[in-house]
PDB file of C-alpha atoms in Angstrom:
ATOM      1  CA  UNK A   1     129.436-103.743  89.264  1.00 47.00           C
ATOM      2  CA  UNK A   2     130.345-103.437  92.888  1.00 50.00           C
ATOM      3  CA  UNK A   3     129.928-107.583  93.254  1.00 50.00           C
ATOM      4  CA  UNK A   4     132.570-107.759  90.187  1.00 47.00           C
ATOM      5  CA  UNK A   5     134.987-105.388  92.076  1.00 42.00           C
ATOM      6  CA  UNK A   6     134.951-107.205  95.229  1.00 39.00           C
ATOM      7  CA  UNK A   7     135.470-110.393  93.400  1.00 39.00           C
ATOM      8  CA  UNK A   8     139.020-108.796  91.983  1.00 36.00           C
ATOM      9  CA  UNK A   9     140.013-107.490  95.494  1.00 39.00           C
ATOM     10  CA  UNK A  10     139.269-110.718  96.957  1.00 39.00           C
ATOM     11  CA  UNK A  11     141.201-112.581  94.639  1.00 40.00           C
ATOM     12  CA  UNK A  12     143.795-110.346  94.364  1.00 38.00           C
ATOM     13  CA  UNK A  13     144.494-110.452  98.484  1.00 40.00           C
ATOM     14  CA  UNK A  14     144.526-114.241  98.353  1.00 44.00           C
ATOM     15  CA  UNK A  15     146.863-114.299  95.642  1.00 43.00           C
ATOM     16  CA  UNK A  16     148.939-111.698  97.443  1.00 42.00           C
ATOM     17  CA  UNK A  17     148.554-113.084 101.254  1.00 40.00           C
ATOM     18  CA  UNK A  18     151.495-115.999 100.830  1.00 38.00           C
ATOM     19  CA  UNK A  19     153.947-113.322  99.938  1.00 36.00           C
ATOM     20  CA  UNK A  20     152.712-111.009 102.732  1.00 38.00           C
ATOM     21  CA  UNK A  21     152.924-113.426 105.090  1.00 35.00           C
ATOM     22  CA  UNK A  22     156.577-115.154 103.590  1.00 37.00           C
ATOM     23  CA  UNK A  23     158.444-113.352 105.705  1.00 37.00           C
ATOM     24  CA  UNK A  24     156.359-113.231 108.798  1.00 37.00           C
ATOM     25  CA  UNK A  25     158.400-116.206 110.617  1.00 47.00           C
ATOM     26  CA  UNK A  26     161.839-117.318 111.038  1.00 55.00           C
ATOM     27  CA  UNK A  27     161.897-120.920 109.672  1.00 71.00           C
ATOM     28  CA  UNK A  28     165.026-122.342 111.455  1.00 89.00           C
ATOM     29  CA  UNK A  29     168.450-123.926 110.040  1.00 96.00           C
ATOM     30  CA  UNK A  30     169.307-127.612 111.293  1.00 98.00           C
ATOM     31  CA  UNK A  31     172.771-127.759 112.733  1.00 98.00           C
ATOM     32  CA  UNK A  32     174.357-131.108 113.482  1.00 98.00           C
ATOM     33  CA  UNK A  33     176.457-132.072 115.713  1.00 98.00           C
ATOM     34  CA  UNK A  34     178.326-135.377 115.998  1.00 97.00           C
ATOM     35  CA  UNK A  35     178.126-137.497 119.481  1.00 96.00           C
ATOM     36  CA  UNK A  36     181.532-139.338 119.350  1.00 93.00           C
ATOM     37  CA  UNK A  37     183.253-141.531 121.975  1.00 88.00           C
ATOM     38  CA  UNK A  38     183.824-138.713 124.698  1.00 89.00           C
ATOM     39  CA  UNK A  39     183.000-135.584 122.719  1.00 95.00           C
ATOM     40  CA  UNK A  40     180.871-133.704 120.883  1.00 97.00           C
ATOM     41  CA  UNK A  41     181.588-132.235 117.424  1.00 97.00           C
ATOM     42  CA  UNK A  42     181.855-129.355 117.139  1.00 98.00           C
ATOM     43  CA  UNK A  43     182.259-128.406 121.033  1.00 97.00           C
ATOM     44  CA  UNK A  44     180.867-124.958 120.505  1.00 98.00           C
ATOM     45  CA  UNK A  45     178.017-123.886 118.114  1.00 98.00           C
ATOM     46  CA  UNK A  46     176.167-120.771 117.092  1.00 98.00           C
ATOM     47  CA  UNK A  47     172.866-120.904 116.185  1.00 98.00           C
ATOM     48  CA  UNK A  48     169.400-118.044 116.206  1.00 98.00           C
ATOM     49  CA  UNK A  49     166.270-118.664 118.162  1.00 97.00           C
ATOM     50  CA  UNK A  50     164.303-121.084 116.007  1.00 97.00           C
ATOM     51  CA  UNK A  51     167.108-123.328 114.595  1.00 98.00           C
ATOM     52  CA  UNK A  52     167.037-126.612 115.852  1.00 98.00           C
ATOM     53  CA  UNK A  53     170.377-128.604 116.477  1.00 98.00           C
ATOM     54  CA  UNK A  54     170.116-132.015 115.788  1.00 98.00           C
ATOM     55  CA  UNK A  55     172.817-134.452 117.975  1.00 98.00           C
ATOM     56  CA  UNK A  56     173.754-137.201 115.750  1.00 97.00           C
ATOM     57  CA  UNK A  57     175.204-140.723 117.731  1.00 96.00           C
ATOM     58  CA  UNK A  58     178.259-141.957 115.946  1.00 91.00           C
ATOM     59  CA  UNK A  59     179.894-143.818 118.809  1.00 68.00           C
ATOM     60  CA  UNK A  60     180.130-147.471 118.588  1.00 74.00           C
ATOM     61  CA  UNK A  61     177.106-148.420 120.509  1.00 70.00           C
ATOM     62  CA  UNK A  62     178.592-149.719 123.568  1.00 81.00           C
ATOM     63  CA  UNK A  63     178.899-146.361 125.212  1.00 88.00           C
ATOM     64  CA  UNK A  64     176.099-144.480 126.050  1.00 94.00           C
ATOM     65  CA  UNK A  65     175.774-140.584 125.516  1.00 95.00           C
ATOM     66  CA  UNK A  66     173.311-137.626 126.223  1.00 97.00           C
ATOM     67  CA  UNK A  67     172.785-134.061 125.926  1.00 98.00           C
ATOM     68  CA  UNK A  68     172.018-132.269 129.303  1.00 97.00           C
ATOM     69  CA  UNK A  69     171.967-128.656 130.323  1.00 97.00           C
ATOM     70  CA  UNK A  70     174.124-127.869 132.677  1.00 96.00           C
ATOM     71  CA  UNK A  71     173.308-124.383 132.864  1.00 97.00           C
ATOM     72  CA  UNK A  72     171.103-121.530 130.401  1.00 97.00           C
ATOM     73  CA  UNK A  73     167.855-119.939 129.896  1.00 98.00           C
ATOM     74  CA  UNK A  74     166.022-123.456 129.351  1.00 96.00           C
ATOM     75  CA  UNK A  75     166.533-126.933 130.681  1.00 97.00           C
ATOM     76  CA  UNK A  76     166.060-129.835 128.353  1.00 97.00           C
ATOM     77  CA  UNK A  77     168.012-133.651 127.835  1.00 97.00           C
ATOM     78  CA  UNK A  78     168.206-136.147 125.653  1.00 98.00           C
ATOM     79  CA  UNK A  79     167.452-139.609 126.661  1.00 97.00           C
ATOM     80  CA  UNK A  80     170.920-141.927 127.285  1.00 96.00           C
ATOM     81  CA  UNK A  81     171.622-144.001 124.097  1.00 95.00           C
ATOM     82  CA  UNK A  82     174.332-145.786 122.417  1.00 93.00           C
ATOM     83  CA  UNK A  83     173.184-144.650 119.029  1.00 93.00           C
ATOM     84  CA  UNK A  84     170.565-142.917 116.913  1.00 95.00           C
ATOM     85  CA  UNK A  85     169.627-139.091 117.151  1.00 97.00           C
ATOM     86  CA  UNK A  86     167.891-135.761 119.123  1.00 98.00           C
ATOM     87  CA  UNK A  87     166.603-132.432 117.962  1.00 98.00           C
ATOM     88  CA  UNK A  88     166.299-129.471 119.852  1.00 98.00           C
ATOM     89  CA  UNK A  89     164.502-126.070 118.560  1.00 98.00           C
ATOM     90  CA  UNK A  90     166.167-123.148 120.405  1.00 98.00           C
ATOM     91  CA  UNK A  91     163.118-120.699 121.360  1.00 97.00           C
ATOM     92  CA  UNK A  92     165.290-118.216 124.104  1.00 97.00           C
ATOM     93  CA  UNK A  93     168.383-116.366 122.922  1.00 98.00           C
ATOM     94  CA  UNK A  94     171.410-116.839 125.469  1.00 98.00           C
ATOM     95  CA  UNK A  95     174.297-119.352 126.237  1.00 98.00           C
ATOM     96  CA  UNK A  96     173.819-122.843 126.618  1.00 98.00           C
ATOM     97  CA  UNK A  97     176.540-124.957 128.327  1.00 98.00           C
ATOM     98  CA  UNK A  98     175.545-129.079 127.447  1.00 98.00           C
ATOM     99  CA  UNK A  99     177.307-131.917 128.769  1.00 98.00           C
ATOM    100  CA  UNK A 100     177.051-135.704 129.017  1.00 97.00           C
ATOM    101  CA  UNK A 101     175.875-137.444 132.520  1.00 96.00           C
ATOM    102  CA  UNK A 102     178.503-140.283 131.665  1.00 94.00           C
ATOM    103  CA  UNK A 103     181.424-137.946 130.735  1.00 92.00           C
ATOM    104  CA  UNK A 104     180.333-135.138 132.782  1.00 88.00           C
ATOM    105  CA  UNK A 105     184.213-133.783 133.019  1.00 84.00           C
ATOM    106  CA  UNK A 106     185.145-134.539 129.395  1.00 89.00           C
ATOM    107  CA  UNK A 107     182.238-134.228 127.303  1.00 96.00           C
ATOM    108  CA  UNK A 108     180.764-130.373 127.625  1.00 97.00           C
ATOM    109  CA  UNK A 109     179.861-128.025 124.496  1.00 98.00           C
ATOM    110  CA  UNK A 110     178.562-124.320 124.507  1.00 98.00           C
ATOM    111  CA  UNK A 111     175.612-123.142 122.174  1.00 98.00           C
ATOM    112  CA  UNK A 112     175.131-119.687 121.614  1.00 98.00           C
ATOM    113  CA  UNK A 113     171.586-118.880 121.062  1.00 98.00           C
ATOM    114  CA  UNK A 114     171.134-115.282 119.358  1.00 97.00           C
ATOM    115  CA  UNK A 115     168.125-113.232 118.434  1.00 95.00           C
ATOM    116  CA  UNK A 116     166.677-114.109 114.919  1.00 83.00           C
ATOM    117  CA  UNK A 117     167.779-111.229 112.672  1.00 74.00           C
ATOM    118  CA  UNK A 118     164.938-109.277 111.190  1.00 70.00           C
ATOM    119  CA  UNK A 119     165.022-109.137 107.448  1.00 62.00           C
ATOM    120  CA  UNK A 120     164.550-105.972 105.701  1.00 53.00           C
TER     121      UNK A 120
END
């Protein structure tokens, strides 16, 4: 009998561990944003710690783009290319301001990086 009873329980907690666990981490939202001749659309963004933004090259390949931090609570760039794409997972909450080494004066953006909300 108690081999039969432990057999329940320990199916039962399998069965119920996805859901427990479901809401143990944030999985992040994409965000894009465009990479245009001289700008960046949309020049400012909010996002939560764990989304990613995802910088998507539509300029006509003969000028070349990047994403650099200029200044916020991580460094990190994008290599300099004329087209194609880069992701970025936010992991610390704060402001971001970006900008591109070959338009440094025109080309800037802010992210806003807030605190995943806890669900309740």
């Amino acid at each position: 009998m108690i081999g039969r009873t432990a057999i329940v329980a320990a199916a039962f907690m399998a069965a119920a561990a996805p859901v427990a666990f479901a809401g143990a981490s944030h999985h992040g939202k994409t965000r894009t944003v465009g990479v245009n001749d001289d700008y960046y659309d949309p020049g400012k963004l909010t996002v939560h710690v764990g989304d990613k933004v995802k910088w998507v090259w539509h300029a006509n390949g003969f000028s070349l783009h990047d994403v650099y931090v200029d200044s916020g609570p991580t460094d990190f760039h994008s290599p300099t290319q004329g087209a194609g794409s880069y992701s970025y997972t936010f992991k610390k909450a704060g402001t971001y301001k970006l900008y591109c080494t070959q338009h440094e004066d025109d080309m800037t953006m802010t992210v806003t990086v807030k605190k995943a909300s806890k669900k309740k």
